[in-house]
Coordinates of N, CA and C and ligand atoms in Angstrom, one line a residue:
M23 N 15.0 39.1 16.6 CA 13.7 38.5 16.8 C 13.8 37.0 16.6
I24 N 13.3 36.2 17.5 CA 13.3 34.8 17.4 C 12.1 34.3 16.6
E25 N 12.5 33.5 15.6 CA 11.4 33.0 14.7 C 10.7 31.8 15.4
E26 N 9.4 31.9 15.3 CA 8.5 30.8 15.8 C 8.8 29.5 15.0
P27 N 8.9 28.3 15.7 CA 9.1 27.1 14.9 C 7.8 26.9 14.1
K28 N 8.0 26.4 12.8 CA 6.8 26.2 12.0 C 6.1 24.9 12.4
P29 N 4.8 24.8 12.4 CA 4.1 23.6 12.7 C 4.4 22.5 11.7
P30 N 4.4 21.3 12.1 CA 4.8 20.2 11.1 C 3.7 20.2 10.0
E31 N 4.2 19.8 8.8 CA 3.3 19.7 7.6 C 2.8 18.3 7.5
Y32 N 1.5 18.1 7.4 CA 1.0 16.8 7.2 C 0.2 16.7 5.9
R33 N 0.1 15.5 5.3 CA -0.7 15.2 4.2 C -1.3 13.8 4.3
V34 N -2.6 13.7 3.9 CA -3.3 12.4 4.0 C -3.6 12.0 2.6
G35 N -3.6 10.7 2.3 CA -3.9 10.2 1.0 C -4.7 8.9 1.1
I36 N -5.6 8.7 0.1 CA -6.4 7.5 0.1 C -6.1 6.7 -1.2
G37 N -6.2 5.4 -1.1 CA -5.9 4.5 -2.3 C -6.9 3.3 -2.3
T38 N -7.4 3.0 -3.5 CA -8.3 1.8 -3.6 C -7.9 1.0 -4.8
D39 N -8.2 -0.3 -4.8 CA -7.9 -1.1 -5.9 C -8.8 -2.3 -5.9
I40 N -9.0 -2.9 -7.1 CA -9.7 -4.1 -7.2 C -9.1 -5.0 -8.2
H41 N -9.0 -6.3 -8.0 CA -8.5 -7.3 -9.0 C -9.4 -8.5 -9.0
R42 N -9.5 -9.1 -10.2 CA -10.3 -10.3 -10.4 C -9.6 -11.5 -9.8
I43 N -10.4 -12.4 -9.2 CA -9.8 -13.6 -8.7 C -9.9 -14.7 -9.8
V44 N -8.7 -15.3 -10.1 CA -8.6 -16.3 -11.1 C -7.8 -17.5 -10.6
E45 N -8.1 -18.7 -11.2 CA -7.3 -19.8 -10.9 C -5.9 -19.7 -11.6
G46 N -5.0 -20.4 -11.0 CA -3.6 -20.5 -11.6 C -2.7 -19.3 -11.3
R47 N -3.1 -18.5 -10.4 CA -2.2 -17.4 -9.9 C -1.9 -17.6 -8.5
K48 N -0.7 -17.1 -8.1 CA -0.4 -17.2 -6.6 C -1.0 -16.0 -6.0
L49 N -1.7 -16.2 -4.8 CA -2.3 -15.1 -4.1 C -1.3 -14.3 -3.2
M50 N -1.1 -13.1 -3.6 CA -0.2 -12.2 -2.8 C -1.0 -11.1 -2.2
L51 N -0.9 -10.9 -0.9 CA -1.6 -9.8 -0.3 C -0.7 -9.1 0.7
G52 N -0.5 -7.9 0.5 CA 0.4 -7.1 1.4 C 1.8 -7.7 1.4
G53 N 2.2 -8.2 0.3 CA 3.6 -8.8 0.1 C 3.8 -10.2 0.7
V54 N 2.7 -10.8 1.1 CA 2.7 -12.1 1.7 C 2.0 -13.1 0.8
H55 N 2.6 -14.3 0.7 CA 2.0 -15.3 -0.1 C 0.9 -16.0 0.8
I56 N -0.3 -16.0 0.3 CA -1.4 -16.6 1.1 C -1.8 -17.9 0.4
P57 N -1.8 -19.0 1.2 CA -2.2 -20.2 0.6 C -3.7 -20.2 0.3
F58 N -4.0 -20.4 -1.0 CA -5.4 -20.3 -1.6 C -5.3 -20.9 -3.0
P59 N -6.4 -21.6 -3.4 CA -6.4 -22.2 -4.7 C -6.5 -21.2 -5.9
A60 N -6.6 -20.0 -5.6 CA -6.7 -19.0 -6.7 C -5.9 -17.7 -6.3
G61 N -5.7 -16.9 -7.3 CA -4.9 -15.7 -7.1 C -5.6 -14.5 -7.8
L62 N -4.8 -13.4 -7.9 CA -5.4 -12.2 -8.4 C -4.8 -11.9 -9.8
L63 N -5.7 -11.6 -10.8 CA -5.3 -11.3 -12.1 C -4.7 -9.9 -12.2
G64 N -3.6 -9.8 -12.9 CA -3.0 -8.4 -13.0 C -1.8 -8.5 -13.9
H65 N -1.4 -7.3 -14.3 CA -0.1 -7.2 -15.1 C 1.1 -7.6 -14.2
S66 N 1.0 -7.1 -13.0 CA 2.0 -7.4 -12.0 C 1.5 -8.7 -11.2
D67 N 2.0 -8.8 -10.0 CA 1.5 -10.0 -9.2 C 0.1 -9.8 -8.7
G68 N -0.5 -8.6 -8.9 CA -1.9 -8.4 -8.6 C -2.2 -8.2 -7.1
D69 N -1.1 -7.8 -6.4 CA -1.3 -7.6 -4.9 C -2.1 -6.3 -4.7
V70 N -3.4 -6.6 -4.5 CA -4.4 -5.5 -4.4 C -4.1 -4.6 -3.2
A71 N -3.6 -5.2 -2.1 CA -3.4 -4.5 -0.9 C -2.2 -3.5 -1.0
L72 N -1.1 -4.0 -1.6 CA 0.1 -3.1 -1.8 C -0.3 -2.0 -2.8
H73 N -1.1 -2.3 -3.8 CA -1.5 -1.3 -4.8 C -2.3 -0.2 -4.2
A74 N -3.2 -0.5 -3.3 CA -4.0 0.5 -2.6 C -3.1 1.4 -1.7
I75 N -2.1 0.7 -1.1 CA -1.2 1.5 -0.2 C -0.3 2.4 -1.0
V76 N 0.2 1.9 -2.2 CA 1.0 2.8 -3.1 C 0.2 4.0 -3.5
D77 N -1.1 3.8 -3.9 CA -1.9 4.9 -4.3 C -2.2 5.9 -3.1
A78 N -2.3 5.4 -1.9 CA -2.5 6.2 -0.8 C -1.3 7.1 -0.5
L79 N -0.1 6.5 -0.6 CA 1.1 7.2 -0.4 C 1.4 8.3 -1.5
L80 N 1.2 7.9 -2.7 CA 1.3 8.8 -3.8 C 0.3 9.9 -3.7
G81 N -0.9 9.6 -3.3 CA -1.9 10.6 -3.2 C -1.5 11.6 -2.1
A82 N -1.1 11.1 -1.0 CA -0.7 12.0 0.1 C 0.4 13.0 -0.3
A83 N 1.4 12.4 -1.1 CA 2.6 13.2 -1.5 C 2.3 14.1 -2.7
G84 N 1.1 13.9 -3.3 CA 0.8 14.7 -4.5 C 1.7 14.2 -5.7
L85 N 1.9 12.9 -5.7 CA 2.9 12.4 -6.8 C 2.1 11.5 -7.8
G86 N 0.8 11.7 -8.0 CA 0.1 11.0 -9.0 C -0.5 9.7 -8.6
D87 N -0.4 8.7 -9.5 CA -1.0 7.4 -9.1 C -0.2 6.2 -9.7
I88 N -0.5 5.0 -9.3 CA 0.3 3.8 -9.6 C 0.3 3.6 -11.1
G89 N -0.8 3.8 -11.8 CA -0.9 3.6 -13.2 C 0.0 4.4 -14.0
T90 N 0.3 5.6 -13.5 CA 1.2 6.6 -14.2 C 2.6 6.2 -14.0
L91 N 2.9 5.8 -12.7 CA 4.3 5.5 -12.4 C 4.7 4.1 -12.9
F92 N 3.8 3.1 -12.9 CA 4.1 1.8 -13.3 C 3.1 1.3 -14.3
P93 N 3.2 1.8 -15.5 CA 2.1 1.5 -16.5 C 2.0 0.0 -16.8
D94 N 0.8 -0.5 -17.0 CA 0.6 -1.9 -17.3 C 1.0 -2.2 -18.8
T95 N 1.4 -1.2 -19.5 CA 1.9 -1.4 -20.9 C 3.4 -1.7 -20.9
D96 N 4.0 -1.5 -19.7 CA 5.5 -1.6 -19.6 C 5.8 -3.0 -19.3
V97 N 6.6 -3.7 -20.1 CA 7.0 -5.1 -19.9 C 7.8 -5.2 -18.6
Q98 N 8.5 -4.1 -18.2 CA 9.3 -4.2 -17.0 C 8.4 -4.6 -15.8
W99 N 7.1 -4.3 -15.8 CA 6.3 -4.6 -14.6 C 5.4 -5.8 -14.8
K100 N 5.7 -6.6 -15.9 CA 4.9 -7.8 -16.2 C 5.3 -8.8 -15.1
D101 N 4.2 -9.3 -14.4 CA 4.4 -10.2 -13.3 C 5.3 -9.7 -12.1
A102 N 5.4 -8.4 -12.1 CA 6.3 -7.8 -11.1 C 5.9 -8.0 -9.7
D103 N 6.9 -8.2 -8.8 CA 6.6 -8.3 -7.4 C 6.2 -6.8 -6.9
S104 N 5.0 -6.7 -6.4 CA 4.5 -5.4 -6.1 C 5.3 -4.7 -5.0
K105 N 6.1 -5.5 -4.3 CA 7.0 -4.9 -3.3 C 7.9 -3.9 -3.9
A106 N 8.3 -4.1 -5.2 CA 9.2 -3.2 -5.9 C 8.5 -1.8 -6.1
F107 N 7.1 -1.8 -6.2 CA 6.4 -0.6 -6.4 C 6.5 0.2 -5.1
L108 N 6.4 -0.5 -4.0 CA 6.4 0.2 -2.6 C 7.8 0.7 -2.4
Y109 N 8.9 0.0 -2.7 CA 10.3 0.5 -2.6 C 10.5 1.7 -3.4
T110 N 10.0 1.7 -4.6 CA 10.2 2.9 -5.5 C 9.5 4.1 -4.9
V111 N 8.3 3.9 -4.4 CA 7.5 5.0 -3.8 C 8.2 5.5 -2.5
R112 N 8.7 4.6 -1.7 CA 9.4 4.9 -0.5 C 10.6 5.9 -0.8
E113 N 11.3 5.5 -1.9 CA 12.5 6.3 -2.3 C 12.0 7.7 -2.7
Q114 N 10.9 7.8 -3.4 CA 10.4 9.1 -3.9 C 10.0 9.9 -2.7
L115 N 9.3 9.3 -1.7 CA 8.9 10.0 -0.5 C 10.1 10.6 0.3
E116 N 11.2 9.7 0.4 CA 12.4 10.1 1.1 C 13.0 11.3 0.4
K117 N 13.0 11.3 -1.0 CA 13.6 12.4 -1.7 C 12.9 13.7 -1.4
K118 N 11.6 13.6 -1.2 CA 10.8 14.8 -1.0 C 10.6 15.1 0.5
Q119 N 11.4 14.4 1.3 CA 11.5 14.6 2.8 C 10.2 14.2 3.5
W120 N 9.4 13.3 2.9 CA 8.2 12.8 3.6 C 8.5 11.6 4.4
E121 N 7.9 11.5 5.6 CA 8.0 10.3 6.4 C 6.5 9.8 6.6
V122 N 6.4 8.5 6.6 CA 5.0 7.9 6.8 C 4.7 7.8 8.3
V123 N 3.6 8.5 8.7 CA 3.2 8.4 10.1 C 2.5 7.1 10.4
N124 N 1.4 6.8 9.5 CA 0.7 5.6 9.7 C 0.0 5.2 8.4
V125 N -0.3 3.9 8.3 CA -1.0 3.3 7.2 C -2.1 2.5 7.8
D126 N -3.3 2.6 7.3 CA -4.5 1.8 7.7 C -5.0 1.2 6.4
L127 N -5.2 -0.2 6.4 CA -5.5 -0.9 5.2 C -6.7 -1.8 5.5
T128 N -7.7 -1.8 4.6 CA -8.8 -2.8 4.7 C -8.8 -3.6 3.4
I129 N -8.8 -5.0 3.6 CA -8.9 -5.9 2.4 C -10.3 -6.4 2.4
H130 N -11.0 -6.3 1.3 CA -12.3 -6.8 1.2 C -12.3 -8.1 0.4
T131 N -12.6 -9.2 1.0 CA -12.7 -10.5 0.3 C -13.6 -11.5 1.0
E132 N -14.2 -12.3 0.3 CA -15.1 -13.3 0.9 C -14.3 -14.5 1.4
A133 N -13.2 -14.8 0.7 CA -12.3 -15.9 1.1 C -10.9 -15.6 0.6
P134 N -9.9 -16.1 1.2 CA -9.9 -16.8 2.4 C -10.0 -15.9 3.6
K135 N -10.3 -16.5 4.8 CA -10.3 -15.8 6.0 C -8.9 -15.3 6.3
L136 N -8.7 -14.0 6.5 CA -7.4 -13.5 6.6 C -6.9 -13.3 8.1
G137 N -7.8 -13.5 9.0 CA -7.5 -13.3 10.4 C -6.1 -13.8 10.8
P138 N -5.8 -15.1 10.5 CA -4.5 -15.6 11.0 C -3.3 -15.0 10.3
M139 N -3.5 -14.3 9.1 CA -2.4 -13.8 8.3 C -2.2 -12.3 8.6
K140 N -3.1 -11.7 9.3 CA -3.1 -10.2 9.4 C -1.8 -9.7 10.0
G141 N -1.3 -10.4 11.0 CA -0.1 -10.0 11.7 C 1.1 -10.1 10.8
Q142 N 1.2 -11.1 10.0 CA 2.3 -11.3 9.0 C 2.2 -10.2 7.9
I143 N 1.0 -9.9 7.5 CA 0.8 -8.8 6.4 C 1.3 -7.5 7.0
R144 N 0.9 -7.2 8.3 CA 1.3 -6.0 8.9 C 2.8 -5.9 9.0
R145 N 3.4 -7.0 9.5 CA 4.9 -7.0 9.6 C 5.6 -6.7 8.3
C146 N 5.0 -7.3 7.2 CA 5.6 -7.2 5.9 C 5.6 -5.8 5.4
I147 N 4.4 -5.1 5.6 CA 4.2 -3.8 5.1 C 5.0 -2.8 5.9
A148 N 5.1 -3.0 7.3 CA 5.9 -2.2 8.1 C 7.4 -2.3 7.7
G149 N 7.8 -3.5 7.4 CA 9.2 -3.7 7.0 C 9.5 -3.0 5.7
L150 N 8.6 -3.1 4.7 CA 8.8 -2.5 3.4 C 8.9 -1.0 3.5
L151 N 8.1 -0.4 4.5 CA 8.1 1.1 4.6 C 9.0 1.6 5.7
G152 N 9.7 0.6 6.4 CA 10.6 1.0 7.5 C 9.9 1.7 8.6
M153 N 8.7 1.1 8.9 CA 7.9 1.7 10.0 C 7.7 0.7 11.2
D154 N 7.2 1.2 12.3 CA 6.9 0.3 13.4 C 5.7 -0.5 13.1
F155 N 5.7 -1.7 13.6 CA 4.5 -2.6 13.5 C 3.2 -1.9 13.9
A156 N 3.3 -1.1 15.0 CA 2.1 -0.4 15.6 C 1.6 0.7 14.6
S157 N 2.4 1.1 13.7 CA 1.9 2.2 12.8 C 1.3 1.7 11.5
V158 N 1.2 0.4 11.4 CA 0.5 -0.2 10.3 C -0.7 -1.0 10.8
N159 N -1.8 -0.8 10.2 CA -3.0 -1.6 10.7 C -3.6 -2.3 9.5
V160 N -4.0 -3.5 9.7 CA -4.6 -4.3 8.6 C -5.9 -4.9 9.1
K161 N -7.0 -4.6 8.3 CA -8.3 -5.1 8.6 C -8.8 -6.0 7.4
A162 N -9.6 -6.9 7.7 CA -10.2 -7.7 6.6 C -11.7 -7.8 6.8
K163 N -12.4 -7.7 5.7 CA -13.9 -7.7 5.7 C -14.4 -8.6 4.6
T164 N -15.5 -9.2 4.8 CA -16.3 -9.8 3.7 C -17.2 -8.8 3.2
N165 N -17.9 -9.1 2.1 CA -18.8 -8.1 1.5 C -20.3 -8.6 1.7
E166 N -20.4 -9.5 2.7 CA -21.7 -10.0 3.1 C -22.4 -10.7 1.9
G167 N -21.6 -11.3 1.0 CA -22.2 -12.0 -0.1 C -22.6 -11.1 -1.3
L168 N -22.4 -9.8 -1.2 CA -22.9 -8.9 -2.2 C -21.9 -8.5 -3.2
G169 N -22.4 -8.4 -4.5 CA -21.6 -7.9 -5.6 C -20.5 -8.8 -6.0
E170 N -19.5 -8.3 -6.7 CA -18.5 -9.1 -7.3 C -17.5 -9.6 -6.2
I171 N -17.4 -8.9 -5.1 CA -16.6 -9.4 -4.0 C -17.3 -10.5 -3.3
G172 N -18.6 -10.3 -3.0 CA -19.4 -11.3 -2.4 C -19.5 -12.6 -3.1
S173 N -19.5 -12.6 -4.4 CA -19.6 -13.8 -5.2 C -18.2 -14.5 -5.4
G174 N -17.2 -13.9 -4.9 CA -15.8 -14.5 -4.9 C -15.2 -14.2 -6.3
D175 N -15.7 -13.3 -7.1 CA -15.1 -13.0 -8.4 C -13.9 -12.0 -8.3
A176 N -13.9 -11.2 -7.2 CA -12.9 -10.2 -7.1 C -12.5 -9.9 -5.6
M177 N -11.4 -9.2 -5.5 CA -10.9 -8.8 -4.1 C -10.6 -7.3 -4.3
S178 N -10.9 -6.6 -3.2 CA -10.5 -5.1 -3.3 C -9.8 -4.7 -2.0
A179 N -9.2 -3.5 -2.1 CA -8.5 -3.0 -0.9 C -8.7 -1.5 -0.9
T180 N -8.7 -1.0 0.4 CA -8.8 0.5 0.6 C -7.7 0.8 1.6
A181 N -6.9 1.8 1.3 CA -5.9 2.2 2.3 C -5.8 3.7 2.5
I182 N -5.4 4.1 3.6 CA -5.2 5.5 3.9 C -3.8 5.7 4.5
A183 N -3.1 6.7 4.2 CA -1.8 7.0 4.7 C -1.6 8.4 5.1
L184 N -0.9 8.6 6.2 CA -0.6 10.0 6.7 C 0.9 10.2 6.5
L185 N 1.3 11.3 5.9 CA 2.7 11.7 5.8 C 3.0 13.0 6.6
R186 N 4.2 13.0 7.1 CA 4.7 14.2 7.8 C 6.0 14.7 7.2
K187 N 6.1 16.0 6.9 CA 7.3 16.5 6.4 C 8.4 16.5 7.4
K188 N 9.6 16.0 7.1 CA 10.7 15.9 8.0 C 11.2 17.3 8.2
T189 N 11.4 17.7 9.5 CA 12.0 19.0 9.7 C 13.5 18.9 9.7
R190 N 14.1 19.9 9.0 CA 15.5 19.9 8.9 C 16.1 20.5 10.1
R191 N 17.0 19.8 10.8 CA 17.6 20.3 12.0 C 18.8 21.1 11.6
T192 N 18.9 22.3 12.1 CA 20.1 23.1 11.9 C 20.8 23.4 13.2
L193 N 22.1 23.4 13.1 CA 23.0 23.5 14.3 C 23.1 25.0 14.6
Ligands
MG210 MG1 -3.9 -3.0 -9.0

């Protein structure tokens, strides 16, 4: 009897994050340094976009969350480049045979205008995850002046990621 090939296994995950905007910090978004007079407060570099993506990937793979994997009580992650978080998660996904199908990210901020930087952020995230540029999407929105985002006190991000289990090829 010939066995029917199994349908591919997919998992979707969502991630959100918020960081306070403060003076005297470098603004890092999606692994890219954005020229701006203020940055994001955090134990690490405060890259709200990469943190949301990390949580989306971990969520999809059922691997927990960023706070468990990289606790802010650990000096190892003090002022850490958040790209290191993404590399670690990518390794974990590879170990479990997951490949990332696509990532969609929205950054919520009143300023700066991210339009001119979106391509660079997409390229950076695609590079970090070893994906095609077309499989990563980056959107930016203001909060219409409402709440802590609207007042310029904080920046947040929402990400969704789809994973597909790699099929083992047998000869
Ligand atoms: Mg964070």
